Amino acid sequence: MNTRGMRRVIAAAGLAVAGVGLVACGNQTPGGGTPSNGVSTPAPSTPAPSAPDTSTATPSKPTSAPTTAPTSVPTTKPTPTVRPTPTKLPGVIRLTNSMLLTGKEVAKADPKRGWIATSATSRSICGKAATQGNGVQGRLTRSFTTELDASGGQWLTRYQSPAAAKAAYEQIVATIKSCKAFVPSETHARKLTENRTLAVGDATAILRWYDYPKPNDPGSEDGGFPYAVTRKGTVVSVLAFGEMGKGVAPAHWEALTRAAAKKLP
């Protein structure tokens, strides 16, 4: 066999082998299916899900977000009890020596008499009830003298309230008017020669007792005993002087009364 014939045999044998290979490959059908004819058929494909059409299925947005009312947190703090505001009592007035007349102020109101302040105790001819009332909360006094036959004093008393001071003032004035203490002797008589009020402080009264000898004692001296009572707030001031003769002149006594009232708080 020549070379060309050999080539034909080899080619024919190669084709036969290739055919057997093709048949063997085509018979390998999975799962007992229909034998393949040698042509590979693609498996049917599952269509992919399509995206929604946003042009026609756009959901509407709410016009406003729903509002949730905040829940109040309960507090354990108790509710404070409202108590009525107590009525304010008037401020406490402290008596001081600056509220008393000085010797110079007495001398100025009743000049040319030589008045000075003194440590000697003065008294009222109408008794203690003529210088203070009930329920005294504080007391100050100062005495005056001419170092001859005239003397006097000032009494300051403080009370719990203006109403208590008013009651004390009325009691003092009533006591001076009646003047049952230190009744004159059988040779003397007494009469009220001044009984008036001044628009000073909350209330001010001037009263003057005059002692004079009866005809059965022509040689006896007369005497003058002026009083001035002033109320201001919770304080009451009493001036009580006395001397042989007519006593401090009415005009000078009024000046002294006004000077004392100006010093009250």
Short mmCIF file of C-alpha atoms in Angstrom, two decimals, residues 49-236:
data_model
loop_
_atom_site.label_atom_id
_atom_site.label_comp_id
_atom_site.label_asym_id
_atom_site.label_seq_id
_atom_site.Cartn_x
_atom_site.Cartn_y
_atom_site.Cartn_z
CA PRO A 49 -39.24 39.40 37.39
CA SER A 50 -39.74 42.78 35.93
CA ALA A 51 -39.30 45.87 38.11
CA PRO A 52 -42.52 47.64 38.98
CA ASP A 53 -43.51 50.47 36.76
CA THR A 54 -42.77 53.46 38.89
CA SER A 55 -44.38 55.78 36.41
CA THR A 56 -47.87 54.47 37.13
CA ALA A 57 -47.55 52.90 40.59
CA THR A 58 -45.97 55.74 42.59
CA PRO A 59 -47.38 55.61 46.13
CA SER A 60 -48.75 58.88 47.43
CA LYS A 61 -46.85 60.51 50.28
CA PRO A 62 -48.77 61.54 53.40
CA THR A 63 -49.31 65.25 53.58
CA SER A 64 -48.03 65.36 57.14
CA ALA A 65 -46.41 62.95 59.50
CA PRO A 66 -48.78 61.62 62.12
CA THR A 67 -48.30 63.46 65.38
CA THR A 68 -48.15 61.46 68.55
CA ALA A 69 -49.11 63.46 71.61
CA PRO A 70 -46.33 63.29 74.20
CA THR A 71 -47.30 61.32 77.21
CA SER A 72 -46.81 63.35 80.39
CA VAL A 73 -44.49 61.70 82.81
CA PRO A 74 -46.16 61.41 86.21
CA THR A 75 -44.27 63.24 88.92
CA THR A 76 -43.81 62.03 92.42
CA LYS A 77 -43.46 65.59 93.79
CA PRO A 78 -46.48 66.43 95.95
CA THR A 79 -48.55 69.46 95.03
CA PRO A 80 -47.69 72.28 97.45
CA THR A 81 -50.50 73.30 99.76
CA VAL A 82 -51.49 76.95 99.34
CA ARG A 83 -51.64 78.54 102.74
CA PRO A 84 -53.30 81.87 103.47
CA THR A 85 -50.88 84.75 103.92
CA PRO A 86 -50.98 85.89 107.54
CA THR A 87 -51.83 89.51 108.18
CA LYS A 88 -48.69 91.45 108.82
CA LEU A 89 -48.52 92.96 112.24
CA PRO A 90 -47.21 96.49 112.52
CA GLY A 91 -43.46 96.72 112.97
CA VAL A 92 -42.18 96.71 116.52
CA ILE A 93 -41.23 100.19 117.68
CA ARG A 94 -38.22 100.28 119.97
CA LEU A 95 -38.26 103.18 122.38
CA THR A 96 -35.02 105.16 122.41
CA ASN A 97 -33.83 108.17 124.41
CA SER A 98 -33.83 110.21 121.20
CA MET A 99 -37.64 110.16 121.36
CA LEU A 100 -37.59 112.08 124.66
CA LEU A 101 -37.35 115.85 125.00
CA THR A 102 -33.99 117.21 126.10
CA GLY A 103 -33.42 119.91 128.70
CA LYS A 104 -32.44 122.34 125.94
CA GLU A 105 -35.66 121.68 124.02
CA VAL A 106 -37.75 122.35 127.14
CA ALA A 107 -35.78 125.54 127.81
CA LYS A 108 -36.36 126.67 124.20
CA ALA A 109 -40.12 126.10 124.39
CA ASP A 110 -40.40 127.86 127.77
CA PRO A 111 -37.54 130.41 127.75
CA LYS A 112 -36.03 132.38 130.63
CA ARG A 113 -37.01 129.71 133.13
CA GLY A 114 -33.72 127.82 133.35
CA TRP A 115 -35.06 124.34 132.51
CA ILE A 116 -32.59 121.42 132.54
CA ALA A 117 -32.87 117.63 132.45
CA THR A 118 -32.38 115.91 135.79
CA SER A 119 -31.92 112.40 137.13
CA ALA A 120 -34.42 113.07 139.91
CA THR A 121 -37.67 111.13 139.65
CA SER A 122 -40.66 113.20 138.63
CA ARG A 123 -44.27 112.47 139.45
CA SER A 124 -47.75 113.28 138.26
CA ILE A 125 -50.29 114.79 140.66
CA CYS A 126 -52.94 112.56 139.07
CA GLY A 127 -51.05 109.32 139.78
CA LYS A 128 -49.46 106.53 137.74
CA ALA A 129 -52.64 105.90 135.73
CA ALA A 130 -52.23 109.42 134.30
CA THR A 131 -48.92 108.46 132.63
CA GLN A 132 -49.48 104.94 131.28
CA GLY A 133 -52.20 102.51 130.23
CA ASN A 134 -52.59 98.73 130.45
CA GLY A 135 -50.40 96.20 128.66
CA VAL A 136 -47.23 98.31 128.49
CA GLN A 137 -44.59 96.72 126.21
CA GLY A 138 -41.86 99.29 126.86
CA ARG A 139 -41.29 102.40 128.96
CA LEU A 140 -38.92 105.40 129.07
CA THR A 141 -38.96 108.52 131.27
CA ARG A 142 -37.00 111.73 131.69
CA SER A 143 -37.33 114.44 134.33
CA PHE A 144 -36.84 118.23 134.14
CA THR A 145 -36.45 121.00 136.65
CA THR A 146 -35.72 124.72 137.02
CA GLU A 147 -33.85 123.91 140.24
CA LEU A 148 -36.30 126.23 142.00
CA ASP A 149 -40.01 125.47 142.39
CA ALA A 150 -40.86 123.94 139.00
CA SER A 151 -40.41 120.38 137.83
CA GLY A 152 -41.88 117.98 135.32
CA GLY A 153 -41.36 114.83 133.34
CA GLN A 154 -42.07 112.97 130.13
CA TRP A 155 -43.30 109.36 130.02
CA LEU A 156 -43.12 107.26 126.87
CA THR A 157 -44.97 103.94 126.76
CA ARG A 158 -45.22 101.42 123.92
CA TYR A 159 -48.08 98.98 123.29
CA GLN A 160 -48.65 95.83 121.25
CA SER A 161 -50.82 97.47 118.59
CA PRO A 162 -52.24 100.86 117.58
CA ALA A 163 -55.59 99.73 119.01
CA ALA A 164 -53.95 99.01 122.39
CA ALA A 165 -52.21 102.40 122.27
CA LYS A 166 -55.54 104.08 121.52
CA ALA A 167 -57.13 102.38 124.53
CA ALA A 168 -54.22 103.49 126.74
CA TYR A 169 -54.46 107.05 125.42
CA GLU A 170 -58.19 107.24 126.22
CA GLN A 171 -57.62 105.79 129.69
CA ILE A 172 -54.87 108.29 130.47
CA VAL A 173 -56.94 111.27 129.30
CA ALA A 174 -59.94 110.08 131.34
CA THR A 175 -57.75 109.70 134.44
CA ILE A 176 -56.31 113.20 134.07
CA LYS A 177 -59.77 114.69 133.66
CA SER A 178 -61.08 113.03 136.81
CA CYS A 179 -57.79 113.42 138.73
CA LYS A 180 -58.91 111.52 141.83
CA ALA A 181 -55.38 111.08 143.10
CA PHE A 182 -53.59 113.70 145.19
CA VAL A 183 -56.79 115.50 146.12
CA PRO A 184 -56.03 119.01 147.45
CA SER A 185 -56.25 119.67 151.14
CA GLU A 186 -59.30 121.24 152.76
CA THR A 187 -57.76 124.66 152.26
CA HIS A 188 -57.40 124.28 148.47
CA ALA A 189 -59.63 123.63 145.47
CA ARG A 190 -58.85 122.44 141.95
CA LYS A 191 -60.34 123.23 138.60
CA LEU A 192 -59.65 122.24 134.99
CA THR A 193 -58.66 125.39 133.14
CA GLU A 194 -57.59 123.80 129.81
CA ASN A 195 -59.26 120.92 127.97
CA ARG A 196 -58.54 120.95 124.25
CA THR A 197 -57.09 118.89 121.44
CA LEU A 198 -54.44 119.55 118.79
CA ALA A 199 -54.09 118.07 115.30
CA VAL A 200 -50.74 116.50 116.21
CA GLY A 201 -49.80 112.83 115.87
CA ASP A 202 -52.78 110.46 115.78
CA ALA A 203 -54.37 112.27 118.73
CA THR A 204 -53.23 114.95 121.19
CA ALA A 205 -54.97 116.38 124.25
CA ILE A 206 -53.94 119.31 126.46
CA LEU A 207 -55.38 119.49 129.97
CA ARG A 208 -54.43 121.81 132.84
CA TRP A 209 -55.33 121.62 136.47
CA TYR A 210 -55.15 124.74 138.60
CA ASP A 211 -54.90 124.52 142.39
CA TYR A 212 -55.93 127.63 144.30
CA PRO A 213 -56.34 128.41 148.01
CA LYS A 214 -59.76 128.74 149.57
CA PRO A 215 -60.74 131.90 151.43
CA ASN A 216 -60.02 130.13 154.73
CA ASP A 217 -56.32 129.94 153.76
CA PRO A 218 -55.52 133.28 152.15
CA GLY A 219 -51.77 132.91 152.56
CA SER A 220 -51.42 129.65 150.61
CA GLU A 221 -49.82 129.45 147.18
CA ASP A 222 -51.65 128.38 144.04
CA GLY A 223 -50.20 125.88 141.61
CA GLY A 224 -50.34 125.01 137.92
CA PHE A 225 -50.29 121.42 136.59
CA PRO A 226 -50.42 121.17 132.80
CA TYR A 227 -50.63 117.83 130.93
CA ALA A 228 -50.08 116.94 127.29
CA VAL A 229 -50.95 113.47 125.96
CA THR A 230 -50.00 112.44 122.40
CA ARG A 231 -50.61 109.11 120.66
CA LYS A 232 -48.78 108.07 117.50
CA GLY A 233 -48.91 104.51 116.23
CA THR A 234 -48.15 102.21 119.16
CA VAL A 235 -46.51 104.89 121.34
CA VAL A 236 -48.08 107.27 123.85
#
